[in-house]
Amino acid sequence: MSQMLQIHEQLREMILSLDLGPGERLTERWLESRFEGSRTPIRAALVRLEGEELVRRDGRNWIVAPIDLGELEALAEFRIPLETTAVRLACARASEADIAGVEEMLDACQSGAPREEWHRVGTDFHVEIARLSGNPFIVKAITGAMTRLSRARWLEVWTEPSREQAWREHRRILGFIKADDPEAAAREAADHIKDTRDRLLRSLNEDRRGLRARGFAVIGLR
Amino acid sequence: MSQMLQIHEQLREMILSLDLGPGERLTERWLESRFEGSRTPIRAALVRLEGEELVRRDGRNWIVAPIDLGELEALAEFRIPLETTAVRLACARASEADIAGVEEMLDACQSGAPREEWHRVGTDFHVEIARLSGNPFIVKAITGAMTRLSRARWLEVWTEPSREQAWREHRRILGFIKADDPEAAAREAADHIKDTRDRLLRSLNEDRRGLRARGFAVIGLR
DNA sequence: TATCCCAAATTGGTATCCCATACAATCCAG
DNA sequence: CTGGATTGTATGGGATACCAATTTGGGATA
């Protein structure tokens, strides 16, 4: 694999895992030594990450994209029509084997699993459901939205009850798809998105100070 | 403005105007002489265009993204939930001045206007409506979808009745938003998207041969 | 001590340079 | 004449050199 893709992937991982703080400055020269490559592939990786909005220009400089928690509302508003459409289509189009695949994924994540696992499965569930819709544009949009949410979602998996609540909701959505009940599945999906949004907003209000220290922008949050 | 952004913009324009044929190969060296810049900014522009899916890798080579007309169905399926949501939100949130702005845009495009104008306004209308929703994610998704549709839409503006039909539908959608009738606006928007899809598919079937010569991939189209 | 100013270092933008490789034309063997 | 090895050439990937601009740090001065 090309060096550029490797750097892109590693850097992406570092950003999404909060290993690199939101808003942190990235100099091409630092990345150069960090990844032992020259600026050419590093610049390509940065341009690419800029497209995914994980990195952004700040004047002439590169910074890790800050997390704008004010976006949480708009993001939920965006996801609801898309994911309700996705589950409806999934009812019509998904094979039993497809559904079983998603079910396995959920089952594989039990109480004892590490936070990282919950985080990953919680994201992948939505992407996989989108995939069941058979519409590549929906898949791409949901993937992008989940990426955008990804860093904020570390808040959710930090507390156990929150994790388990989300897991139960995922199960219910999948249950309705399995039972081929599109309207119930859509309702459940919309509720789940709202619940997640509310859970996140609540976590935020509980500890604004701590969050700010972690690089979360709490401004503009009601 | 940086050279890279200039090159990006020019190349983008050449692709969207079909000045560069879909599927056409782009060599970095040719672009180098074409834009009188070195490979560094050209490569950055290519990576960026790759993110917009206007350019793609074919092995190690760069090619102008082919047009996959089989996507038309999926694209409409994607747009409907988003745009119906957008017009509903627009009813709730758009100011009269905002609406008047869009109205002016439509008025500015009269019968005598050149094809390019119809094409641009036909795209911008949807983006502006999305903007009235106040949701940046919806705006971005619609912008992306319209970009994706952009090259195929040259087919639509090639014939006069088709243009005028679309224009009437735009007026009706805007009328319902102005009258603050969200459900009617949503219904109208969904119908318009379906109509557009059907118009395009009909144009396609009328002249497959000619299209193929223009670089449109007609495969996988029923 | 506070402030201002200039030199030096650092940064991103651009231009080349070198290299491995994919592809093609060519040439020789059968 | 045909087919396969070979060599030549153009291409993209990566490294490096150079530049302009911006930042920074320290020292002279009020």
Tab-separated table of C-alpha atoms in Angstrom, chain B residues 96-110 117 120-121 125 167 171 174 178:
chain	number	residue	atom	x	y	z
B	96	GLU	CA	-39.523	36.270	3.692
B	97	ALA	CA	-36.331	37.917	2.514
B	98	ASP	CA	-34.644	34.537	2.106
B	99	ILE	CA	-37.551	33.274	0.036
B	100	ALA	CA	-37.597	36.424	-2.058
B	101	GLY	CA	-33.920	35.864	-2.797
B	102	VAL	CA	-34.608	32.444	-4.273
B	103	GLU	CA	-37.574	33.841	-6.176
B	104	GLU	CA	-35.350	36.453	-7.776
B	105	MET	CA	-32.924	33.783	-8.832
B	106	LEU	CA	-35.695	31.914	-10.624
B	107	ASP	CA	-37.046	35.077	-12.235
B	108	ALA	CA	-33.631	35.991	-13.561
B	109	CYS	CA	-33.701	32.910	-15.769
B	110	GLN	CA	-36.130	33.633	-18.597
B	117	GLU	CA	-27.738	29.594	-17.189
B	120	ARG	CA	-26.705	26.546	-13.159
B	121	VAL	CA	-30.001	27.862	-11.818
B	125	PHE	CA	-32.297	26.204	-6.743
B	167	TRP	CA	-38.811	25.589	-13.985
B	171	ARG	CA	-41.932	27.682	-8.895
B	174	LEU	CA	-41.255	27.734	-3.773
B	178	LYS	CA	-43.992	30.907	0.646
